[in-house]
mmCIF file of C-alpha atoms in Angstrom:
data_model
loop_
_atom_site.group_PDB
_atom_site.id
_atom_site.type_symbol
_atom_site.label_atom_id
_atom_site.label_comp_id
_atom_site.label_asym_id
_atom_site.label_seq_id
_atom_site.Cartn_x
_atom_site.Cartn_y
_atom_site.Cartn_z
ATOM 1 C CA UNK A 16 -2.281 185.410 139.589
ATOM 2 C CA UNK A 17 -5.845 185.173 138.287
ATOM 3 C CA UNK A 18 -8.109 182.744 139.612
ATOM 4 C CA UNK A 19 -11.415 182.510 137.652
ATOM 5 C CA UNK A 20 -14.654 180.913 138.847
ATOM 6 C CA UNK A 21 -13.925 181.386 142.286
ATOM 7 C CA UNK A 22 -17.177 181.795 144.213
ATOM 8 C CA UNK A 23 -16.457 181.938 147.395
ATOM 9 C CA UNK A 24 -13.416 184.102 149.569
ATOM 10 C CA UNK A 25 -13.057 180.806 150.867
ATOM 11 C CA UNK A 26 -12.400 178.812 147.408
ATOM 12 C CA UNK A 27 -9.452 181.788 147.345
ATOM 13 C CA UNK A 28 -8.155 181.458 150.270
ATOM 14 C CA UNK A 29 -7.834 177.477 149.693
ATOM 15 C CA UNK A 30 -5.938 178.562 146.918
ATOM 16 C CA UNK A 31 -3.489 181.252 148.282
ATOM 17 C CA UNK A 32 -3.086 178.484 151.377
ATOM 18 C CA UNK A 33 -1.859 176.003 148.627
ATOM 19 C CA UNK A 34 0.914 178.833 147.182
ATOM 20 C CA UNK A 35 2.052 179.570 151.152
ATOM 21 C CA UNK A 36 2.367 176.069 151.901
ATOM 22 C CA UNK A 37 4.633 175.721 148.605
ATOM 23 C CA UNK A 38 6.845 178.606 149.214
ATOM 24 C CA UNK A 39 7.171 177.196 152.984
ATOM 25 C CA UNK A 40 9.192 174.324 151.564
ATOM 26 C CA UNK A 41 11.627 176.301 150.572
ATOM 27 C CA UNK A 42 13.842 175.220 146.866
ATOM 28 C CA UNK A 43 16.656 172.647 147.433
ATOM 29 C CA UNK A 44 19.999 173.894 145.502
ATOM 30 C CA UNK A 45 23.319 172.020 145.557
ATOM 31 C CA UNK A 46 23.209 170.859 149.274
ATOM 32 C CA UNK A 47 21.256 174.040 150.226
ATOM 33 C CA UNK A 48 17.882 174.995 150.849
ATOM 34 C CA UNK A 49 16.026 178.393 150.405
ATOM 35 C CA UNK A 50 14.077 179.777 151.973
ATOM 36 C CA UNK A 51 11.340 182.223 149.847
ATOM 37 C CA UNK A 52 8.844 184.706 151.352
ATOM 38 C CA UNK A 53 5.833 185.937 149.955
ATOM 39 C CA UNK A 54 3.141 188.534 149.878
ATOM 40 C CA UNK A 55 -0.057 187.708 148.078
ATOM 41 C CA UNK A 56 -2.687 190.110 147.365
ATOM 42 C CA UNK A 57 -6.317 188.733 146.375
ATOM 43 C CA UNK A 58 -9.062 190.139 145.664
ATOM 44 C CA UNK A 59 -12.598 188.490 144.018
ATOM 45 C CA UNK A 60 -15.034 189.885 141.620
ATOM 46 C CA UNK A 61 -17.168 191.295 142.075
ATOM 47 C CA UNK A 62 -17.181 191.924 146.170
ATOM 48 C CA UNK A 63 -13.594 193.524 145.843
ATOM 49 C CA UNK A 64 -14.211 195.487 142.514
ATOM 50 C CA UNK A 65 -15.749 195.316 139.051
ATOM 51 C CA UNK A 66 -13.231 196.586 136.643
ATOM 52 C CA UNK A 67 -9.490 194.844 135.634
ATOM 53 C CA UNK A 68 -8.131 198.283 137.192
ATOM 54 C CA UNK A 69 -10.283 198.197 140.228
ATOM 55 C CA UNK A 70 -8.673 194.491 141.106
ATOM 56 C CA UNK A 71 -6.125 194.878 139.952
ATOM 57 C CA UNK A 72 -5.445 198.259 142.335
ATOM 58 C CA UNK A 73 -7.394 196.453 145.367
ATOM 59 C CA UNK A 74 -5.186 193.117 145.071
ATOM 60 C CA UNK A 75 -1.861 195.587 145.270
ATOM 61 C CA UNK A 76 -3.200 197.215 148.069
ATOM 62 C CA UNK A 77 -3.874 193.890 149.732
ATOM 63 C CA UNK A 78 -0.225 192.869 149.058
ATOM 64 C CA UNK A 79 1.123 195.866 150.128
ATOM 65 C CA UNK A 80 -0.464 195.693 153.626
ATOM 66 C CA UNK A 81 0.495 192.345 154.130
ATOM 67 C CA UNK A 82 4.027 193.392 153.483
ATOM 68 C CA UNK A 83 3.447 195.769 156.064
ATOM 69 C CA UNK A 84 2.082 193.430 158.669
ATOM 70 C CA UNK A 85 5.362 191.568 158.378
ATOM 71 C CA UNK A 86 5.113 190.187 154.878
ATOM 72 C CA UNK A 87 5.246 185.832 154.082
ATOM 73 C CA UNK A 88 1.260 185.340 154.137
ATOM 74 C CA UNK A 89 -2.078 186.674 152.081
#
């Protein structure tokens, strides 16, 4: 995910909120509903890093210590 003109951590955190809160639902199917998990990692330019690779490496490390913490948030 790539979320330009955001300013603020806070304008990305609004935003990774909004994803959680979707996957929370859950997806009906048949009579069913399932349940989904995720682990975001976000980072902003430029207080997290300046180059593609830099974000790119800094949101993965982000992800993968939320997964560590117990995973389902950002």
């Amino acid at each position: 995910l790539i979320l330009a003109n955001m300013i603020r951590r806070e304008d990305i955190e609004k935003v990774t909120g909004k994803i959680m809160s979707a996957f929370s639902r859950g997806i009906s199917y048949g009579n069913r509903v399932i349940r989904i998990r995720a682990s975001i990692g976000a980072c902003g330019y430029p207080f997290d890093g300046e180059s593609e690779a830099e974000l790119m490496h800094n949101a993965d490390m982000a992800m993968y210590l939320r997964k560590r913490a117990g995973g389902n948030g950002c």
